Amino acid sequence: MPETMKSGLEIRLVEALQPVRYFVLAQVLHQFMETGLHKELDAGPRTVEELSESLSLQPRRLVGVLHYLANEGYLSENDGAFSLEERARETAVFSSWYKLLVGGYSQTFEQLGRTLQEGAGFASRSGLDVGVGSCGISQYDAYPVIVDLLGAVRDEIESVVDLGCGDGGSLADLMELLPGLSAIGVDPEPASVRAGEELMRRRGLDQRVRLRVAGAENAPELDLGPGPVCFISAFVLQELLEQQGREAVVGLVREVFTHHPDAHWVVIEVDNRIADRAAMAHRLALSYYNPYFLVHYLTEQRLERDAFWHELFTEAGAEVAQQLTADPRVDSTGFLLGYRLRLSPGGAR
């Protein structure tokens, strides 16, 4: 075979293997952070022996991981000691995205073929990793929107109910930002609630914040105490929508405002733009939202468009008093939907 033909084939092969390369790289980087290796090396250069001893890892297997990351440009080696390169430090800043998509949804993608089959159920996911990753990402996009929406009514409320609080990270931050408020956090994942309770104790918030294992549909049953309340549901109604149907979401919104006509409700969702080719050409849309949208077709979650949520809230007797999206310096796609709901005039009482 002529050399030019072999060269052309090799170039095509390299290009075809890029998705495989990045598939492995994403997995390795996630575990590099999860095992504590990144944290150890962030403190300074370490040899294989030092890392193995401090983290109780098998040296021979660890050698392969470290050299792999050095070949990808994430580590450097000098006299047998490995150090972090800047791109590795930068990756750790965005570890929550890895926690969500790699830790939370790796098993989901493995099940894609089976899930597509006629009559198949939904793919599974790691609820704990999804919750922790989502809370971490929210610090950059959803949390500032929640703060701004709450800020408009801060003087009108005495307590907060976080429906789907995950590991409690965002709720803890909110309570520290808004002293004087009490809070209830609920989440269907027991491991997330246990992690949240420990977090509240560490941060001295356990007297102000109560956590319990429950779903968003249990909101009307919660013992909230006296005073106006603001409900928060970040990426939660999408779960209820897929698992129990549209009428269940309408019924929940209607029932909450029936029981609490003076309440506010902050809702965070994501505008499903996967079929909008122009919008999806955005670099963040391809890097993050494209896989994010896909997993919502495979798991028990259902993303919808902005107009869908407006119609649903109206049917439930609520109105959108305020609507925001993420800070464009963080996310300029405009995909994040932040609503503050009130009981509409003549709504369900």
Tab-separated table of C-alpha atoms in Angstrom:
chain	number	residue	atom	x	y	z
A	1	MET	CA	0.000	0.000	0.000
A	2	PRO	CA	1.473	3.414	-0.922
A	3	GLU	CA	2.612	5.572	2.014
A	4	THR	CA	0.202	8.357	1.066
A	5	MET	CA	-2.734	5.948	1.323
A	6	LYS	CA	-1.577	4.690	4.722
A	7	SER	CA	-1.105	8.263	5.905
A	8	GLY	CA	-4.599	9.180	4.790
A	9	LEU	CA	-6.073	6.187	6.578
A	10	GLU	CA	-4.186	7.029	9.762
A	11	ILE	CA	-5.468	10.610	9.705
A	12	ARG	CA	-9.029	9.353	9.315
A	13	LEU	CA	-8.512	6.862	12.146
A	14	VAL	CA	-7.177	9.551	14.487
A	15	GLU	CA	-10.168	11.759	13.746
A	16	ALA	CA	-12.635	8.909	14.212
A	17	LEU	CA	-11.122	8.025	17.600
A	18	GLN	CA	-11.391	11.500	19.125
A	19	PRO	CA	-14.760	10.760	20.807
A	20	VAL	CA	-13.233	7.619	22.356
A	21	ARG	CA	-10.237	9.602	23.548
A	22	TYR	CA	-12.413	12.171	25.282
A	23	PHE	CA	-14.754	9.509	26.674
A	24	VAL	CA	-11.827	7.909	28.512
A	25	LEU	CA	-10.364	11.275	29.491
A	26	ALA	CA	-13.615	12.417	31.101
A	27	GLN	CA	-13.837	9.200	33.139
A	28	VAL	CA	-10.212	9.409	34.285
A	29	LEU	CA	-10.416	13.090	35.222
A	30	HIS	CA	-13.574	12.473	37.249
A	31	GLN	CA	-11.941	9.641	39.189
A	32	PHE	CA	-8.717	11.654	39.507
A	33	MET	CA	-10.731	14.216	41.479
A	34	GLU	CA	-12.937	11.709	43.316
A	35	THR	CA	-10.030	9.610	44.650
A	36	GLY	CA	-8.259	12.607	46.169
A	37	LEU	CA	-5.336	12.472	43.744
A	38	HIS	CA	-5.998	15.991	42.494
A	39	LYS	CA	-6.132	17.368	46.028
A	40	GLU	CA	-2.856	15.663	46.960
A	41	LEU	CA	-1.032	16.992	43.919
A	42	ASP	CA	-2.543	20.429	44.378
A	43	ALA	CA	-0.489	20.633	47.576
A	44	GLY	CA	2.735	19.984	45.664
A	45	PRO	CA	4.691	17.405	43.650
A	46	ARG	CA	4.348	13.793	44.803
A	47	THR	CA	5.939	10.521	43.795
A	48	VAL	CA	3.936	7.398	43.047
A	49	GLU	CA	5.038	5.948	46.372
A	50	GLU	CA	3.921	9.040	48.309
A	51	LEU	CA	0.537	9.099	46.603
A	52	SER	CA	0.020	5.373	47.051
A	53	GLU	CA	0.784	5.556	50.756
A	54	SER	CA	-1.292	8.642	51.540
A	55	LEU	CA	-4.371	7.480	49.589
A	56	SER	CA	-4.036	3.688	49.982
A	57	LEU	CA	-3.813	3.122	46.231
A	58	GLN	CA	-2.143	0.309	44.291
A	59	PRO	CA	1.184	1.675	42.953
A	60	ARG	CA	1.349	-0.257	39.681
A	61	ARG	CA	-2.172	0.776	38.636
A	62	LEU	CA	-1.581	4.328	39.779
A	63	VAL	CA	1.519	4.571	37.556
A	64	GLY	CA	-0.662	4.007	34.503
A	65	VAL	CA	-3.171	6.687	35.512
A	66	LEU	CA	-0.478	9.291	36.189
A	67	HIS	CA	1.378	8.674	32.937
A	68	TYR	CA	-1.919	8.694	31.037
A	69	LEU	CA	-2.736	12.164	32.400
A	70	ALA	CA	0.811	13.336	31.725
A	71	ASN	CA	0.417	12.289	28.092
A	72	GLU	CA	-2.811	14.302	27.913
A	73	GLY	CA	-1.066	17.373	29.336
A	74	TYR	CA	-2.720	17.425	32.763
A	75	LEU	CA	0.395	16.390	34.719
A	76	SER	CA	4.124	16.847	34.387
A	77	GLU	CA	6.864	14.580	35.742
A	78	ASN	CA	10.259	15.619	37.071
A	79	ASP	CA	12.680	13.165	38.715
A	80	GLY	CA	9.869	10.742	39.453
A	81	ALA	CA	7.563	13.327	41.042
A	82	PHE	CA	4.288	14.309	39.378
A	83	SER	CA	2.849	17.845	39.421
A	84	LEU	CA	-0.410	19.410	38.280
A	85	GLU	CA	-0.431	21.408	35.084
A	86	GLU	CA	-2.637	24.486	34.873
A	87	ARG	CA	-5.306	22.700	32.829
A	88	ALA	CA	-5.697	20.177	35.665
A	89	ARG	CA	-6.179	22.983	38.186
A	90	GLU	CA	-8.746	24.598	35.899
A	91	THR	CA	-10.629	21.312	35.493
A	92	ALA	CA	-11.077	21.053	39.255
A	93	VAL	CA	-12.830	24.437	39.316
A	94	PHE	CA	-15.572	22.821	37.247
A	95	SER	CA	-15.624	19.458	39.031
A	96	SER	CA	-19.387	19.719	39.598
A	97	TRP	CA	-20.036	19.330	35.867
A	98	TYR	CA	-18.012	16.104	35.965
A	99	LYS	CA	-19.877	14.995	39.090
A	100	LEU	CA	-23.200	15.456	37.323
A	101	LEU	CA	-22.518	14.181	33.810
A	102	VAL	CA	-19.835	11.563	34.483
A	103	GLY	CA	-20.577	10.479	38.046
A	104	GLY	CA	-24.330	10.881	37.798
A	105	TYR	CA	-25.036	9.768	34.254
A	106	SER	CA	-22.281	7.369	33.108
A	107	GLN	CA	-24.564	4.420	33.811
A	108	THR	CA	-27.330	6.184	31.901
A	109	PHE	CA	-25.292	6.365	28.700
A	110	GLU	CA	-24.238	2.728	29.088
A	111	GLN	CA	-27.935	1.809	28.979
A	112	LEU	CA	-28.792	3.927	25.942
A	113	GLY	CA	-29.178	1.033	23.490
A	114	ARG	CA	-31.409	-0.952	25.819
A	115	THR	CA	-33.430	2.115	26.794
A	116	LEU	CA	-34.213	2.860	23.141
A	117	GLN	CA	-35.890	-0.524	22.658
A	118	GLU	CA	-39.678	-0.601	22.363
A	119	GLY	CA	-41.223	-1.309	25.764
A	120	ALA	CA	-38.019	-0.625	27.717
A	121	GLY	CA	-38.074	1.349	30.946
A	122	PHE	CA	-36.049	4.425	31.732
A	123	ALA	CA	-32.286	4.334	32.232
A	124	SER	CA	-30.965	4.571	35.774
A	125	ARG	CA	-28.650	7.220	37.209
A	126	SER	CA	-26.779	7.928	40.432
A	127	GLY	CA	-29.218	10.098	42.363
A	128	LEU	CA	-26.607	11.174	44.900
A	129	ASP	CA	-24.052	12.265	42.284
A	130	VAL	CA	-26.745	13.995	40.237
A	131	GLY	CA	-27.891	15.902	43.333
A	132	VAL	CA	-24.413	16.882	44.479
A	133	GLY	CA	-23.296	17.824	40.971
A	134	SER	CA	-26.435	19.840	40.331
A	135	CYS	CA	-26.015	21.765	43.590
A	136	GLY	CA	-22.410	22.545	42.678
A	137	ILE	CA	-23.297	23.795	39.200
A	138	SER	CA	-26.153	25.827	40.627
A	139	GLN	CA	-23.673	27.981	42.543
A	140	TYR	CA	-22.697	29.433	39.169
A	141	ASP	CA	-26.032	29.658	37.330
A	142	ALA	CA	-29.252	28.835	39.198
A	143	TYR	CA	-28.301	30.007	42.694
A	144	PRO	CA	-27.683	33.672	41.726
A	145	VAL	CA	-31.032	33.644	39.897
A	146	ILE	CA	-32.752	32.260	43.007
A	147	VAL	CA	-31.097	34.945	45.139
A	148	ASP	CA	-32.253	37.692	42.778
A	149	LEU	CA	-35.813	36.349	42.620
A	150	LEU	CA	-35.963	36.004	46.407
A	151	GLY	CA	-34.422	39.432	46.866
A	152	ALA	CA	-37.479	41.062	45.364
A	153	VAL	CA	-39.677	39.638	48.152
A	154	ARG	CA	-37.176	39.226	51.011
A	155	ASP	CA	-39.168	41.440	53.374
A	156	GLU	CA	-42.411	39.556	52.674
A	157	ILE	CA	-41.312	36.050	53.712
A	158	GLU	CA	-40.305	34.361	56.960
A	159	SER	CA	-39.358	30.894	55.762
A	160	VAL	CA	-38.137	28.942	52.736
A	161	VAL	CA	-39.087	25.463	51.558
A	162	ASP	CA	-36.536	23.872	49.223
A	163	LEU	CA	-38.211	21.100	47.243
A	164	GLY	CA	-35.376	18.893	46.015
A	165	CYS	CA	-32.582	20.270	48.189
A	166	GLY	CA	-29.980	17.665	47.150
A	167	ASP	CA	-27.064	17.644	49.591
A	168	GLY	CA	-28.207	20.989	51.019
A	169	GLY	CA	-25.249	23.004	49.718
A	170	SER	CA	-27.281	25.691	47.965
A	171	LEU	CA	-29.820	25.861	50.794
A	172	ALA	CA	-27.040	26.334	53.356
A	173	ASP	CA	-25.564	29.179	51.311
A	174	LEU	CA	-28.986	30.763	51.030
A	175	MET	CA	-29.583	30.585	54.783
A	176	GLU	CA	-26.249	32.233	55.489
A	177	LEU	CA	-27.052	34.968	52.991
A	178	LEU	CA	-30.537	35.530	54.471
A	179	PRO	CA	-30.206	35.490	58.278
A	180	GLY	CA	-33.443	35.354	60.221
A	181	LEU	CA	-35.212	32.978	57.866
A	182	SER	CA	-35.973	29.375	58.739
A	183	ALA	CA	-36.055	26.607	56.157
A	184	ILE	CA	-37.248	23.121	55.347
A	185	GLY	CA	-35.420	21.069	52.760
A	186	VAL	CA	-36.843	17.894	51.242
A	187	ASP	CA	-35.284	15.417	48.845
A	188	PRO	CA	-36.312	11.889	47.799
A	189	GLU	CA	-32.708	10.614	48.021
A	190	PRO	CA	-31.919	9.460	51.615
A	191	ALA	CA	-28.147	9.691	51.071
A	192	SER	CA	-28.511	13.320	49.967
A	193	VAL	CA	-30.560	14.175	53.045
A	194	ARG	CA	-27.997	12.525	55.345
A	195	ALA	CA	-25.221	14.493	53.657
A	196	GLY	CA	-27.294	17.664	54.003
A	197	GLU	CA	-27.924	17.124	57.717
A	198	GLU	CA	-24.209	16.718	58.324
A	199	LEU	CA	-23.508	19.852	56.304
A	200	MET	CA	-26.014	21.886	58.321
A	201	ARG	CA	-24.400	20.722	61.572
A	202	ARG	CA	-20.929	21.671	60.356
A	203	ARG	CA	-22.089	25.113	59.333
A	204	GLY	CA	-24.139	25.730	62.472
A	205	LEU	CA	-27.466	25.865	60.620
A	206	ASP	CA	-29.151	22.788	62.086
A	207	GLN	CA	-31.326	24.941	64.383
A	208	ARG	CA	-32.700	26.926	61.438
A	209	VAL	CA	-32.938	24.216	58.790
A	210	ARG	CA	-34.906	20.974	58.937
A	211	LEU	CA	-34.331	18.300	56.313
A	212	ARG	CA	-36.453	15.274	55.516
A	213	VAL	CA	-36.747	12.529	52.935
A	214	ALA	CA	-39.746	13.392	50.758
A	215	GLY	CA	-40.726	14.282	47.230
A	216	ALA	CA	-41.910	17.635	45.924
A	217	GLU	CA	-45.447	16.264	45.775
A	218	ASN	CA	-45.456	16.230	49.601
A	219	ALA	CA	-45.142	20.022	49.774
A	220	PRO	CA	-48.762	20.705	50.834
A	221	GLU	CA	-48.340	18.310	53.788
A	222	LEU	CA	-45.277	20.015	55.288
A	223	ASP	CA	-45.580	21.669	58.705
A	224	LEU	CA	-44.330	25.114	57.783
A	225	GLY	CA	-45.375	27.087	60.825
A	226	PRO	CA	-46.777	30.631	60.758
A	227	GLY	CA	-45.730	33.397	58.396
A	228	PRO	CA	-45.398	33.842	54.629
A	229	VAL	CA	-43.271	31.282	52.835
A	230	CYS	CA	-41.331	31.024	49.598
A	231	PHE	CA	-41.114	27.618	47.939
A	232	ILE	CA	-38.096	26.808	45.782
A	233	SER	CA	-37.973	24.008	43.218
A	234	ALA	CA	-34.821	23.875	41.116
A	235	PHE	CA	-34.936	21.259	38.333
A	236	VAL	CA	-37.678	19.413	40.247
A	237	LEU	CA	-40.901	19.943	38.305
A	238	GLN	CA	-39.250	18.235	35.316
A	239	GLU	CA	-39.038	15.065	37.453
A	240	LEU	CA	-42.652	15.224	38.569
A	241	LEU	CA	-43.756	15.977	35.017
A	242	GLU	CA	-42.236	12.777	33.625
A	243	GLN	CA	-42.955	10.512	36.579
A	244	GLN	CA	-46.528	11.570	37.385
A	245	GLY	CA	-47.704	13.586	34.404
A	246	ARG	CA	-48.746	17.115	33.585
A	247	GLU	CA	-51.915	17.011	35.664
A	248	ALA	CA	-49.904	16.123	38.742
A	249	VAL	CA	-47.757	19.238	38.311
A	250	VAL	CA	-50.822	21.426	37.712
A	251	GLY	CA	-52.457	19.901	40.780
A	252	LEU	CA	-49.401	20.469	42.963
A	253	VAL	CA	-49.062	24.133	41.990
A	254	ARG	CA	-52.781	24.668	42.509
A	255	GLU	CA	-52.770	22.890	45.888
A	256	VAL	CA	-49.752	24.780	47.196
A	257	PHE	CA	-51.319	28.144	46.418
A	258	THR	CA	-54.654	26.957	47.808
A	259	HIS	CA	-52.987	26.188	51.145
A	260	HIS	CA	-50.637	29.188	50.991
A	261	PRO	CA	-52.308	31.978	48.980
A	262	ASP	CA	-49.706	34.527	50.096
A	263	ALA	CA	-46.758	32.345	49.132
A	264	HIS	CA	-44.140	32.933	46.489
A	265	TRP	CA	-42.679	30.062	44.487
A	266	VAL	CA	-39.295	30.237	42.759
A	267	VAL	CA	-39.037	27.673	39.948
A	268	ILE	CA	-35.837	26.883	38.053
A	269	GLU	CA	-36.068	24.844	34.870
A	270	VAL	CA	-34.223	24.574	31.549
A	271	ASP	CA	-35.630	25.506	28.149
A	272	ASN	CA	-35.407	22.390	25.976
A	273	ARG	CA	-33.669	23.736	22.860
A	274	ILE	CA	-32.127	20.491	21.590
A	275	ALA	CA	-33.943	20.801	18.230
A	276	ASP	CA	-32.914	24.452	17.738
A	277	ARG	CA	-29.822	24.111	15.540
A	278	ALA	CA	-28.887	27.790	15.725
A	279	ALA	CA	-29.114	27.848	19.517
A	280	MET	CA	-27.242	24.550	19.836
A	281	ALA	CA	-24.310	25.883	17.791
A	282	HIS	CA	-23.326	27.868	20.907
A	283	ARG	CA	-20.114	26.374	22.350
A	284	LEU	CA	-21.556	25.892	25.849
A	285	ALA	CA	-24.689	24.392	24.338
A	286	LEU	CA	-22.612	21.710	22.611
A	287	SER	CA	-20.226	21.132	25.520
A	288	TYR	CA	-22.797	20.929	28.306
A	289	TYR	CA	-26.417	21.235	27.244
A	290	ASN	CA	-26.314	18.734	24.397
A	291	PRO	CA	-25.463	15.806	26.726
A	292	TYR	CA	-27.650	17.336	29.449
A	293	PHE	CA	-30.661	17.437	27.137
A	294	LEU	CA	-30.020	13.878	25.981
A	295	VAL	CA	-30.040	12.343	29.471
A	296	HIS	CA	-33.449	13.891	30.082
A	297	TYR	CA	-34.860	11.813	27.238
A	298	LEU	CA	-33.410	8.626	28.733
A	299	THR	CA	-34.182	9.077	32.442
A	300	GLU	CA	-37.347	9.876	34.377
A	301	GLN	CA	-37.129	13.595	33.697
A	302	ARG	CA	-38.821	15.748	31.087
A	303	LEU	CA	-37.598	19.116	29.907
A	304	GLU	CA	-40.031	21.459	28.229
A	305	ARG	CA	-40.058	24.859	26.534
A	306	ASP	CA	-40.631	28.213	28.211
A	307	ALA	CA	-44.108	28.566	26.674
A	308	PHE	CA	-45.142	25.175	28.100
A	309	TRP	CA	-44.378	26.291	31.661
A	310	HIS	CA	-46.247	29.584	31.238
A	311	GLU	CA	-49.325	27.690	30.046
A	312	LEU	CA	-49.090	25.177	32.885
A	313	PHE	CA	-48.740	27.858	35.581
A	314	THR	CA	-51.717	29.752	34.169
A	315	GLU	CA	-53.839	26.597	34.175
A	316	ALA	CA	-52.860	26.023	37.816
A	317	GLY	CA	-54.053	29.480	38.812
A	318	ALA	CA	-50.607	31.014	39.188
A	319	GLU	CA	-48.910	33.864	37.390
A	320	VAL	CA	-45.273	34.584	36.599
A	321	ALA	CA	-44.536	37.720	38.585
A	322	GLN	CA	-40.872	37.812	37.555
A	323	GLN	CA	-38.648	35.886	35.132
A	324	LEU	CA	-34.847	35.806	34.907
A	325	THR	CA	-32.109	33.766	33.282
A	326	ALA	CA	-28.480	33.080	34.208
A	327	ASP	CA	-25.841	35.791	34.209
A	328	PRO	CA	-24.529	35.825	30.598
A	329	ARG	CA	-20.972	36.038	31.950
A	330	VAL	CA	-21.512	32.488	33.238
A	331	ASP	CA	-24.000	31.131	30.697
A	332	SER	CA	-24.944	33.207	27.674
A	333	THR	CA	-27.210	30.564	26.110
A	334	GLY	CA	-30.313	31.924	27.863
A	335	PHE	CA	-31.474	28.320	28.393
A	336	LEU	CA	-31.904	28.614	32.171
A	337	LEU	CA	-35.459	29.569	33.152
A	338	GLY	CA	-36.053	31.285	36.483
A	339	TYR	CA	-39.647	32.082	37.478
A	340	ARG	CA	-41.180	33.663	40.584
A	341	LEU	CA	-44.801	32.592	40.835
A	342	ARG	CA	-47.688	34.160	42.738
A	343	LEU	CA	-51.339	33.242	43.004
A	344	SER	CA	-53.002	34.953	40.062
A	345	PRO	CA	-56.002	37.227	40.667
A	346	GLY	CA	-59.004	34.943	40.821
A	347	GLY	CA	-56.698	31.916	41.027
A	348	ALA	CA	-57.209	28.726	43.054
A	349	ARG	CA	-58.226	29.641	46.583
